[in-house]
Coordinates of C-alpha atoms in Angstrom, one line a residue:
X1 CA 3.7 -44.4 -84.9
X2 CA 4.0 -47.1 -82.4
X3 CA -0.2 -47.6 -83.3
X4 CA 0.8 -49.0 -86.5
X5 CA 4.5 -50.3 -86.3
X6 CA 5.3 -53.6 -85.6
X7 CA 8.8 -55.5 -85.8
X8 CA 9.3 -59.2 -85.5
X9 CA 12.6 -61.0 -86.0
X10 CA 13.2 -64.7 -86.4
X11 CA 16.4 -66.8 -84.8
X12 CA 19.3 -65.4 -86.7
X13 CA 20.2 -62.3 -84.4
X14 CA 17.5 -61.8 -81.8
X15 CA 19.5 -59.1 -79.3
X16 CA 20.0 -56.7 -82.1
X17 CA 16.3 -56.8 -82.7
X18 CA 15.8 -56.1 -78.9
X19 CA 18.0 -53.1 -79.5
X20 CA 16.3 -52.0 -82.5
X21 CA 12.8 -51.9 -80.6
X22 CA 14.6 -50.6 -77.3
X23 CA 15.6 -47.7 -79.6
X24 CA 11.9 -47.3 -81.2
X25 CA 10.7 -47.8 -77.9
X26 CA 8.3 -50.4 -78.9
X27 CA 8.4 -54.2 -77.7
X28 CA 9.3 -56.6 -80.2
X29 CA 6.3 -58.9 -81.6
X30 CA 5.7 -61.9 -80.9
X31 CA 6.1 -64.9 -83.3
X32 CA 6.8 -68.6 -82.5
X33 CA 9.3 -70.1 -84.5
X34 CA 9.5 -74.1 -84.5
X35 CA 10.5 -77.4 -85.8
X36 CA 8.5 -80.6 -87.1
X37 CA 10.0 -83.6 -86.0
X38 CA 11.4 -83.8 -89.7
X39 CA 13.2 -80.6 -89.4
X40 CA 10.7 -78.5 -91.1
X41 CA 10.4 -74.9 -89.8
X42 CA 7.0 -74.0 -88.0
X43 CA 6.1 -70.7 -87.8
X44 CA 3.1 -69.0 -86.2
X45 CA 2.5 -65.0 -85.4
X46 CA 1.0 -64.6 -81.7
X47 CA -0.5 -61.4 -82.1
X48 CA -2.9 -59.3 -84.6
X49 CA -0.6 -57.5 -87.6
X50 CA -3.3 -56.7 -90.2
X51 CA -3.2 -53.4 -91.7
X52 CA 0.0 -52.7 -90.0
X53 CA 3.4 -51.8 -91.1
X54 CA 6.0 -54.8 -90.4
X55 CA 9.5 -55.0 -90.2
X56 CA 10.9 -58.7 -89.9
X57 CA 15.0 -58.3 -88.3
X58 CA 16.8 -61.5 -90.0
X59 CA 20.3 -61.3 -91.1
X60 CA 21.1 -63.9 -93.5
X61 CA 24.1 -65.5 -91.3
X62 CA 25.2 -69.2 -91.3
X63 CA 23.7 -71.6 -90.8
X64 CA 22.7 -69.2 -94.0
X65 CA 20.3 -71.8 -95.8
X66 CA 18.1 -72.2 -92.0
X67 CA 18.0 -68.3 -91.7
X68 CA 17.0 -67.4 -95.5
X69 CA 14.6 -70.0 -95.2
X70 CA 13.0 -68.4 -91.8
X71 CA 12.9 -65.3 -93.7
X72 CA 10.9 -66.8 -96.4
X73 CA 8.0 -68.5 -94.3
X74 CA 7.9 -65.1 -92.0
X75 CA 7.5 -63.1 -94.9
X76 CA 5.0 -65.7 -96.4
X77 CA 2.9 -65.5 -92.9
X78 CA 2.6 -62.1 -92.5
X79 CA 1.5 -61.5 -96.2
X80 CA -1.4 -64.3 -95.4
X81 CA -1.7 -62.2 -92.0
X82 CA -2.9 -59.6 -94.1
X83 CA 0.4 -57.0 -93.0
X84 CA -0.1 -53.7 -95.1
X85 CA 3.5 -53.6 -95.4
X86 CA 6.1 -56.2 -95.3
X87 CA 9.7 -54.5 -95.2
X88 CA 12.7 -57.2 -94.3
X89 CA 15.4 -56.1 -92.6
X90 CA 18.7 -57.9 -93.7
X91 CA 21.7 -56.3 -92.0
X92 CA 23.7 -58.9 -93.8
X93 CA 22.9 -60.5 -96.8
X94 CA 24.0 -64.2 -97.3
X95 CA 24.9 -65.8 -101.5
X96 CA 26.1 -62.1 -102.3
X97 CA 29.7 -63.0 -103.5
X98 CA 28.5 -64.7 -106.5
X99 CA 27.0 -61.6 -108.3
X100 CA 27.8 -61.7 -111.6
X101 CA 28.9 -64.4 -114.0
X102 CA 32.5 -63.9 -114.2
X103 CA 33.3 -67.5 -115.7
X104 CA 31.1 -70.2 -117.4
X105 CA 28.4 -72.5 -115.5
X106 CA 28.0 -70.6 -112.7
X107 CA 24.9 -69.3 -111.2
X108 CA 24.4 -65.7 -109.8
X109 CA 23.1 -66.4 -106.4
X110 CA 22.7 -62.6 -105.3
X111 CA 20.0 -62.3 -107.7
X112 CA 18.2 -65.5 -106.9
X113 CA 17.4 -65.0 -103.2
X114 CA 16.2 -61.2 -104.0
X115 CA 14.2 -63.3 -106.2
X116 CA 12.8 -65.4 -103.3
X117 CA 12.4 -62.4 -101.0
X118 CA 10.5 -60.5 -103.9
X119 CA 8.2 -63.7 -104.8
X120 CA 7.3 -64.2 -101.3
X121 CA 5.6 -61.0 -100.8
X122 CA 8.3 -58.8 -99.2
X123 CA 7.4 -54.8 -100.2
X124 CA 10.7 -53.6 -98.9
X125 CA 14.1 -54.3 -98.6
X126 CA 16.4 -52.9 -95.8
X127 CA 20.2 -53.9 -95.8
X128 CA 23.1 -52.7 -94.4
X129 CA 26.8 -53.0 -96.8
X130 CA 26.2 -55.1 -99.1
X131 CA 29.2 -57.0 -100.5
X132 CA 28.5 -55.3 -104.2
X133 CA 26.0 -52.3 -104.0
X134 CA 24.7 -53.3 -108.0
X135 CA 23.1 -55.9 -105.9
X136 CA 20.1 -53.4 -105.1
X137 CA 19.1 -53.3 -108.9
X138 CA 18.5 -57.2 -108.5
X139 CA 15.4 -56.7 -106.6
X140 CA 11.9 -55.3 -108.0
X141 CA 10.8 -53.8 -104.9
X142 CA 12.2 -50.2 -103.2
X143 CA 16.1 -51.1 -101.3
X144 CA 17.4 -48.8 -98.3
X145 CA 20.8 -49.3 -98.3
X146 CA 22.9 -48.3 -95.0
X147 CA 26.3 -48.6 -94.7
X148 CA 27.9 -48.5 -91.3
X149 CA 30.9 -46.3 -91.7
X150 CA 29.0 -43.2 -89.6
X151 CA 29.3 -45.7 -86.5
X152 CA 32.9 -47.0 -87.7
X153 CA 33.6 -43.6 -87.9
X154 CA 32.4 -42.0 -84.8
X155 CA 34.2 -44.7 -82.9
X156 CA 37.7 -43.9 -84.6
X157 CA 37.4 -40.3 -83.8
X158 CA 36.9 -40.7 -80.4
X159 CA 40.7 -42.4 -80.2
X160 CA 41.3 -39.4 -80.9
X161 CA 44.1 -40.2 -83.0
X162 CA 47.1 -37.9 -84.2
X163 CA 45.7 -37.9 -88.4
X164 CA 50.0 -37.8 -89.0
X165 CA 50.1 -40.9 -87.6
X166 CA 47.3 -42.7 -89.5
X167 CA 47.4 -44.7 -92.9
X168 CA 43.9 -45.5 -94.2
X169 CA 44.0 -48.8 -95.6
X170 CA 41.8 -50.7 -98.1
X171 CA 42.4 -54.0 -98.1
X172 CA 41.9 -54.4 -101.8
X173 CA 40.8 -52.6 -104.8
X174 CA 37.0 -52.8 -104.1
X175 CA 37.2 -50.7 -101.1
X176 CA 39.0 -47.8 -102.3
X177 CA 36.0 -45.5 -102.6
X178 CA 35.2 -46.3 -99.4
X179 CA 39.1 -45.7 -98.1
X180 CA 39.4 -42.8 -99.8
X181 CA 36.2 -41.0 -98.1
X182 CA 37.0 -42.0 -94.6
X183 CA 40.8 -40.8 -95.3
X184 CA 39.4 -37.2 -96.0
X185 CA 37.7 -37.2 -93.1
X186 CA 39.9 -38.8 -90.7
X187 CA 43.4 -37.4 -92.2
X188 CA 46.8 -39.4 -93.1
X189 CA 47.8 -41.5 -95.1
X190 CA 46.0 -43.5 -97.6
X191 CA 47.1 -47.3 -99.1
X192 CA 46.0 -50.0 -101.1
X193 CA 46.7 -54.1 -100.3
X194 CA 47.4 -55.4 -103.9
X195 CA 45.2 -58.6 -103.2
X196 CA 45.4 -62.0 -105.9
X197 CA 42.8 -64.0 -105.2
X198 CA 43.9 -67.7 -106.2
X199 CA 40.9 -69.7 -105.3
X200 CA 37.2 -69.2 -103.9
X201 CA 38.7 -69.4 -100.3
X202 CA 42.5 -68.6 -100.8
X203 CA 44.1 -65.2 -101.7
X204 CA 47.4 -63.6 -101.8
X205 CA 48.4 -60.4 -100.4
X206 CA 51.5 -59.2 -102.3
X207 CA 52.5 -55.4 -101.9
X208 CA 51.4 -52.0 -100.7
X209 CA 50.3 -49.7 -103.3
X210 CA 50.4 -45.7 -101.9
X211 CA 51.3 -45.1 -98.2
X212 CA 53.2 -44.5 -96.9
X213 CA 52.3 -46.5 -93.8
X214 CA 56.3 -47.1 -91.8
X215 CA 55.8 -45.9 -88.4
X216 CA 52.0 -45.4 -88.7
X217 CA 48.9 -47.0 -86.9
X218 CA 47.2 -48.6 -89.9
X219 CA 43.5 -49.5 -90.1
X220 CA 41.6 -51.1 -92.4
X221 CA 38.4 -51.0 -93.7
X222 CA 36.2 -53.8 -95.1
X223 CA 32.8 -55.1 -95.6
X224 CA 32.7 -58.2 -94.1
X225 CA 35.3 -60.8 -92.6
X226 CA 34.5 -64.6 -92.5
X227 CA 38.0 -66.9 -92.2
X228 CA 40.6 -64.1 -91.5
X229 CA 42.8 -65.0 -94.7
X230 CA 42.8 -61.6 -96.8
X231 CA 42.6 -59.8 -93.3
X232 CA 45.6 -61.9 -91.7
X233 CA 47.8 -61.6 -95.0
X234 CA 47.0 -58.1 -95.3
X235 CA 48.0 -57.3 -91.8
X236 CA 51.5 -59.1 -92.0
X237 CA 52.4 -56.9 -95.0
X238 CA 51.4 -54.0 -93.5
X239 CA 53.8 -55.1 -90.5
X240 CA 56.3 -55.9 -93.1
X241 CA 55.9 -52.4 -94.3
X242 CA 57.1 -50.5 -91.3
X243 CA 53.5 -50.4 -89.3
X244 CA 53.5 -50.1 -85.4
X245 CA 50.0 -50.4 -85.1
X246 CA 47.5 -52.4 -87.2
X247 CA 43.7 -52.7 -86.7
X248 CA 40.8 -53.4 -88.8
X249 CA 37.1 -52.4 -88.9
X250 CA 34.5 -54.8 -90.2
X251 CA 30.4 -54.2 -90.7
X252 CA 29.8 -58.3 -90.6
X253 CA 32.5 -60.4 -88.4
X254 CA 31.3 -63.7 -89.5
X255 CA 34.1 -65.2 -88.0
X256 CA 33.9 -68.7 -89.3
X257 CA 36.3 -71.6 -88.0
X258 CA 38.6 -70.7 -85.7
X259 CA 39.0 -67.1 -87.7
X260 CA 39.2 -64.9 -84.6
X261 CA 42.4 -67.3 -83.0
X262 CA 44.1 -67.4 -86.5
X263 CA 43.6 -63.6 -86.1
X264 CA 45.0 -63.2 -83.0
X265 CA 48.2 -64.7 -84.0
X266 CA 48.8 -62.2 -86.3
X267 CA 50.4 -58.3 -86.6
X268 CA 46.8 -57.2 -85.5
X269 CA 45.9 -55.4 -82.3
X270 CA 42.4 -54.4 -82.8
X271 CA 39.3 -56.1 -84.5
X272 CA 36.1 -53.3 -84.1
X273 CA 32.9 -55.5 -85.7
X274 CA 28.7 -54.5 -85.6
X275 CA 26.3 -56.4 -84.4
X276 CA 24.7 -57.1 -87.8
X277 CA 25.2 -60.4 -87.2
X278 CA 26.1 -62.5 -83.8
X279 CA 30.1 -62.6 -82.6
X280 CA 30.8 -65.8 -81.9
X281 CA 32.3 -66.2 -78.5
X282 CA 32.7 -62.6 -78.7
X283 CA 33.0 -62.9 -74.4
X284 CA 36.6 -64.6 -75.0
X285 CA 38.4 -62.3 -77.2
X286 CA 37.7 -58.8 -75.0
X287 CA 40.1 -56.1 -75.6
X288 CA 41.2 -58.0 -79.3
X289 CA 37.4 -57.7 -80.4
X290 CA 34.9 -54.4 -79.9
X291 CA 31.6 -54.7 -80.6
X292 CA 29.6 -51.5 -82.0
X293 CA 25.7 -51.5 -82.6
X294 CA 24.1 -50.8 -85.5
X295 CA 20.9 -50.5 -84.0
X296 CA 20.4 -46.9 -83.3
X297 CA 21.2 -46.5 -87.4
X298 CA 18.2 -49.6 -88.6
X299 CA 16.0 -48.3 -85.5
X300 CA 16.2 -44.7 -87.1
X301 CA 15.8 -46.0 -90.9
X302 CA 12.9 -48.0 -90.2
X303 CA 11.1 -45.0 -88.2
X304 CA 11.8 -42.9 -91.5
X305 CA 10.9 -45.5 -93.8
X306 CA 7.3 -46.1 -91.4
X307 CA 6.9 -41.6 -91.5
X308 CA 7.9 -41.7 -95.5
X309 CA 10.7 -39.4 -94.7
X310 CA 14.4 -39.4 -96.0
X311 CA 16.4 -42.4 -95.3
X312 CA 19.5 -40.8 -97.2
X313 CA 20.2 -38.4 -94.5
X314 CA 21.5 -41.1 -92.3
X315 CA 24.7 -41.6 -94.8
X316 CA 26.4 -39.3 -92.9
X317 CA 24.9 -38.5 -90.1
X318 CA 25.9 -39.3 -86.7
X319 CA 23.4 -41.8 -85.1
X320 CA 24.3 -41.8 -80.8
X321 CA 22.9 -44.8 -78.7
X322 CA 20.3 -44.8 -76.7

């Protein structure tokens, strides 16, 4: 394997790469990564990947245009470098809210940058949670993707928590599915945030739908958090509702503004975020944020993916750190 693997990453999120190759026991290529005095990215791969199998690591995190744009020219060079196999890894995939066209003159921005991964000459696609899972039909090359509720949930089972005590929450109707499986498994109580979204960036938490949750240690679910708002409001009406206990796990903690401080101010105890992308400041806010890897889960899929073996058996499976 390690004769004709190779992974490379570019700027956006270069320890979870490490991790990936510490858990492949490989190093991680090298590639030098630039600016022109314009601005312009400058890329150039230090070492000999033709006829190999590559995996670039580049979450699509802000400053999102810089990062899908690092993605492009890597993917570009290593096509020209005469790669076999060009698989990108994208743990989190930036322009995925607007998916669909669900009012006039707008564009659908999901399917244009799997457009631009697909044109440059990416063979692959590795991702991790995306914000709508149709969004894997936009691309015309294979899709792996993970989610990372088998490390969400290995973590929450080791609390070791009393299930009679525990309301499952989805903090709006997009997650249920996702509630609903982790509330078999884990036990309690399952509930619903009634969520009214009232502007691109502003929503409105109004009631609890199922429960019940009074007296219980809630914890949410969710894809992805960037400003707090839908987390925050959720959490006060869970704390409204009778909750002692209110925490929330997140695959991508984009944490944009000053998202973790507005988030500390509110009913929540607990904020449990991957490594998909970095945690800002993450050093500050110990014992309010926790920070699992999702290393040991891409580091297996891309071993499978390189051996042509089954990447669906890592849904539910149990992936421990090295």
């Amino acid at each position: 394997m390690h004769d004709r693997l190779k992974v490379f990453c570019g700027s956006a999120n270069r320890p979870l790469a490490r991790r990936i190759c510490d858990y492949l026991g490989i190093e991680l290529g090298k590639i030098n990564i630039g600016r022109f005095p314009d601005n312009e990215i400058s890329l150039k791969i230090e070492e000999d990947v033709r006829g190999r199998d590559v995996f670039l690591v580049q979450p699509t995190c802000p400053p999102v245009n810089e990062h899908i744009m690092e993605l492009l020219i890597m993917i570009d060079s290593f096509r020209r470098a005469s790669a076999q196999r060009i698989t990108a890894v994208v743990p989190y995939y930036g322009y995925a809210r607007q998916d669909r066209k669900d009012e006039g003159r707008v564009p659908i921005t999901a399917k244009l940058v799997a457009n631009l991964i697909t044109e440059a000459g990416c063979d692959r696609v590795l991702c991790l949670d995306l914000h709508a899972a149709q969004i894997q039909g936009f691309f015309d090359v294979p899709v792996d993707h993970l989610y990372a509720v088998p490390v969400l949930h290995h973590y929450i089972e080791k609390l070791e928590l009393d299930p009679d005590e525990l309301a499952i929450v989805s903090p709006d109707e997009g997650r249920i599915k996702l509630a609903l499986k982790l509330q078999r498994r884990l036990g309690g109580t399952l509930a619903v945030i009634d969520k009214r979204r009232s502007s691109a960036t502003e929503t409105d938490q109004v009631s609890i739908i199922g429960g019940p949750v009074d007296g219980k240690i809630a914890i949410m679910f969710d894809d992805m958090i960037s400003t707090g708002g839908s987390v925050v409001g959720a959490a006060r009406v869970l704390h409204a509702s009778g909750a002692r206990d209110i925490r929330v796990c997140v695959t991508h903690g984009l944490f944009c503004n000053n998202a973790l401080e507005r988030m500390r101010q509110s009913p929540l105890v607990q904020i449990v975020a991957t490594d998909s992308v970095p945690l800002p400041n993450a050093e500050n806010h110990e014992g309010f944020l926790t920070q699992l890897s999702v290393a040991p889960l891409l580091g297996e899929a891309i071993k499978r993916i390189h051996r042509n073996e089954s990447v669906s058996f890592l849904f539910n499976t149990k992936i421990s750190e090295r």
